[in-house]
PDB file of C-alpha atoms in Angstrom:
ATOM      1  CA  UNK H   5      -0.032   0.001  -0.064  1.00  0.00           C
ATOM      2  CA  UNK H   6       1.192   3.521  -0.939  1.00  0.00           C
ATOM      3  CA  UNK H   7       0.839   6.560   1.115  1.00  0.00           C
ATOM      4  CA  UNK H   8       0.753   8.810  -1.815  1.00  0.00           C
ATOM      5  CA  UNK H   9      -2.232  10.778  -2.924  1.00  0.00           C
ATOM      6  CA  UNK H  10      -4.319   9.388  -5.519  1.00  0.00           C
ATOM      7  CA  UNK H  11      -4.517  10.652  -8.995  1.00  0.00           C
ATOM      8  CA  UNK H  12      -7.555  12.342 -10.595  1.00  0.00           C
ATOM      9  CA  UNK H  13      -9.250   9.007 -11.315  1.00  0.00           C
ATOM     10  CA  UNK H  14      -8.625   7.685  -7.724  1.00  0.00           C
ATOM     11  CA  UNK H  15      -5.522   5.602  -8.737  1.00  0.00           C
ATOM     12  CA  UNK H  16      -2.252   6.002  -6.721  1.00  0.00           C
ATOM     13  CA  UNK H  17       0.667   6.510  -8.747  1.00  0.00           C
ATOM     14  CA  UNK H  18      -1.450   7.071 -11.982  1.00  0.00           C
ATOM     15  CA  UNK H  19       0.483   8.885 -14.799  1.00  0.00           C
ATOM     16  CA  UNK H  20      -0.984  12.244 -15.585  1.00  0.00           C
ATOM     17  CA  UNK H  21      -0.300  14.083 -18.673  1.00  0.00           C
ATOM     18  CA  UNK H  22       1.052  17.670 -18.529  1.00  0.00           C
ATOM     19  CA  UNK H  23      -1.166  18.930 -21.365  1.00  0.00           C
ATOM     20  CA  UNK H  24      -4.341  17.781 -23.151  1.00  0.00           C
ATOM     21  CA  UNK H  25      -4.201  17.247 -26.896  1.00  0.00           C
ATOM     22  CA  UNK H  26      -7.389  17.559 -29.090  1.00  0.00           C
ATOM     23  CA  UNK H  27      -7.812  13.987 -28.933  1.00  0.00           C
ATOM     24  CA  UNK H  28      -7.677  13.951 -25.093  1.00  0.00           C
ATOM     25  CA  UNK H  29     -10.351  16.777 -25.027  1.00  0.00           C
ATOM     26  CA  UNK H  30     -12.659  14.875 -27.328  1.00  0.00           C
ATOM     27  CA  UNK H  31     -12.364  11.553 -25.191  1.00  0.00           C
ATOM     28  CA  UNK H  32     -12.786  13.617 -22.019  1.00  0.00           C
ATOM     29  CA  UNK H  33     -15.942  15.421 -23.293  1.00  0.00           C
ATOM     30  CA  UNK H  34     -17.460  12.082 -24.494  1.00  0.00           C
ATOM     31  CA  UNK H  35     -16.730  10.369 -21.080  1.00  0.00           C
ATOM     32  CA  UNK H  36     -18.084  13.334 -19.024  1.00  0.00           C
ATOM     33  CA  UNK H  37     -21.028  14.142 -20.971  1.00  0.00           C
ATOM     34  CA  UNK H  38     -22.296  10.507 -20.810  1.00  0.00           C
ATOM     35  CA  UNK H  39     -21.703  10.654 -17.019  1.00  0.00           C
ATOM     36  CA  UNK H  40     -23.598  13.936 -16.377  1.00  0.00           C
ATOM     37  CA  UNK H  41     -26.518  13.591 -18.898  1.00  0.00           C
ATOM     38  CA  UNK H  42     -29.782  14.390 -17.164  1.00  0.00           C
ATOM     39  CA  UNK H  43     -28.048  15.923 -14.214  1.00  0.00           C
ATOM     40  CA  UNK H  44     -27.806  19.479 -12.999  1.00  0.00           C
ATOM     41  CA  UNK H  45     -24.861  21.490 -11.939  1.00  0.00           C
ATOM     42  CA  UNK H  46     -25.400  21.717  -8.223  1.00  0.00           C
ATOM     43  CA  UNK H  47     -22.313  23.767  -7.073  1.00  0.00           C
ATOM     44  CA  UNK H  48     -18.796  24.891  -7.970  1.00  0.00           C
ATOM     45  CA  UNK H  49     -15.820  24.835  -5.727  1.00  0.00           C
ATOM     46  CA  UNK H  50     -12.294  26.057  -6.147  1.00  0.00           C
ATOM     47  CA  UNK H  51      -9.319  24.088  -4.802  1.00  0.00           C
ATOM     48  CA  UNK H  52      -6.744  26.629  -5.988  1.00  0.00           C
ATOM     49  CA  UNK H  53      -6.479  29.458  -8.413  1.00  0.00           C
ATOM     50  CA  UNK H  54      -6.431  26.945 -11.240  1.00  0.00           C
ATOM     51  CA  UNK H  55      -8.354  23.934  -9.919  1.00  0.00           C
ATOM     52  CA  UNK H  56     -12.174  23.713  -9.754  1.00  0.00           C
ATOM     53  CA  UNK H  57     -14.675  20.972  -8.851  1.00  0.00           C
ATOM     54  CA  UNK H  58     -18.137  20.906 -10.548  1.00  0.00           C
ATOM     55  CA  UNK H  59     -20.637  18.860  -8.476  1.00  0.00           C
ATOM     56  CA  UNK H  60     -23.499  17.504 -10.843  1.00  0.00           C
ATOM     57  CA  UNK H  61     -26.374  15.950  -9.108  1.00  0.00           C
ATOM     58  CA  UNK H  62     -29.724  14.303  -9.523  1.00  0.00           C
ATOM     59  CA  UNK H  63     -31.913  12.894  -6.539  1.00  0.00           C
ATOM     60  CA  UNK H  64     -30.119   9.536  -6.445  1.00  0.00           C
ATOM     61  CA  UNK H  65     -26.798  10.272  -7.797  1.00  0.00           C
ATOM     62  CA  UNK H  66     -23.772  12.724  -7.892  1.00  0.00           C
ATOM     63  CA  UNK H  67     -20.709  13.159 -10.170  1.00  0.00           C
ATOM     64  CA  UNK H  68     -17.862  15.437  -9.383  1.00  0.00           C
ATOM     65  CA  UNK H  69     -15.792  16.761 -12.217  1.00  0.00           C
ATOM     66  CA  UNK H  70     -12.260  18.129 -11.550  1.00  0.00           C
ATOM     67  CA  UNK H  71     -11.156  20.968 -13.938  1.00  0.00           C
ATOM     68  CA  UNK H  72      -7.501  21.721 -13.921  1.00  0.00           C
ATOM     69  CA  UNK H  73      -6.978  24.759 -16.113  1.00  0.00           C
ATOM     70  CA  UNK H  74      -4.639  23.972 -18.912  1.00  0.00           C
ATOM     71  CA  UNK H  75      -4.161  20.535 -17.829  1.00  0.00           C
ATOM     72  CA  UNK H  76      -7.350  18.597 -18.054  1.00  0.00           C
ATOM     73  CA  UNK H  77     -10.821  17.586 -17.022  1.00  0.00           C
ATOM     74  CA  UNK H  78     -11.583  14.520 -15.028  1.00  0.00           C
ATOM     75  CA  UNK H  79     -14.342  12.651 -13.253  1.00  0.00           C
ATOM     76  CA  UNK H  80     -13.139  12.141  -9.601  1.00  0.00           C
ATOM     77  CA  UNK H  81     -14.236  10.213  -6.420  1.00  0.00           C
ATOM     78  CA  UNK H  82     -11.433  11.668  -4.283  1.00  0.00           C
ATOM     79  CA  UNK H  83     -12.442  14.195  -1.677  1.00  0.00           C
ATOM     80  CA  UNK H  84     -10.317  17.128  -2.791  1.00  0.00           C
ATOM     81  CA  UNK H  85      -9.705  19.802  -0.431  1.00  0.00           C
ATOM     82  CA  UNK H  86     -11.716  22.948  -0.907  1.00  0.00           C
ATOM     83  CA  UNK H  87     -10.972  26.540   0.069  1.00  0.00           C
ATOM     84  CA  UNK H  88     -12.512  28.069   3.022  1.00  0.00           C
ATOM     85  CA  UNK H  89     -13.852  31.010   1.062  1.00  0.00           C
ATOM     86  CA  UNK H  90     -14.845  30.754  -2.610  1.00  0.00           C
ATOM     87  CA  UNK H  91     -13.241  33.054  -5.065  1.00  0.00           C
ATOM     88  CA  UNK H  92     -14.945  35.711  -6.866  1.00  0.00           C
ATOM     89  CA  UNK H  93     -15.134  33.416  -9.996  1.00  0.00           C
ATOM     90  CA  UNK H  94     -16.772  30.618  -7.947  1.00  0.00           C
ATOM     91  CA  UNK H  95     -19.370  32.949  -6.546  1.00  0.00           C
ATOM     92  CA  UNK H  96     -20.283  34.394  -9.760  1.00  0.00           C
ATOM     93  CA  UNK H  97     -20.781  30.900 -11.294  1.00  0.00           C
ATOM     94  CA  UNK H  98     -22.784  29.829  -8.095  1.00  0.00           C
ATOM     95  CA  UNK H  99     -25.015  32.927  -8.555  1.00  0.00           C
ATOM     96  CA  UNK H 100     -25.821  31.909 -12.222  1.00  0.00           C
ATOM     97  CA  UNK H 101     -26.434  28.194 -11.510  1.00  0.00           C
ATOM     98  CA  UNK H 102     -28.839  29.023  -8.832  1.00  0.00           C
ATOM     99  CA  UNK H 103     -30.960  31.483 -11.024  1.00  0.00           C
TER     100      UNK H 103
END
């Protein structure tokens, strides 16, 4: 057993690319759109200045999507640490998803 932090997909020691190619974006969009179809965006959290969590939900299921600016988009089950106070960007997004 390793004490290292899991990668975006929950695997310890998983190789994560530095940049996404167009093919990576296409594959990620297909995977995420299939997972969040018929769900609504329930909340937005910021982990740091370039990392956001999007929580999609329906009454019996939730999906959390990790967005790392410039690096990728992943579905995750890992409980990522969230900032104590949301950034202005997160607050603006929250305002718009609740109206």
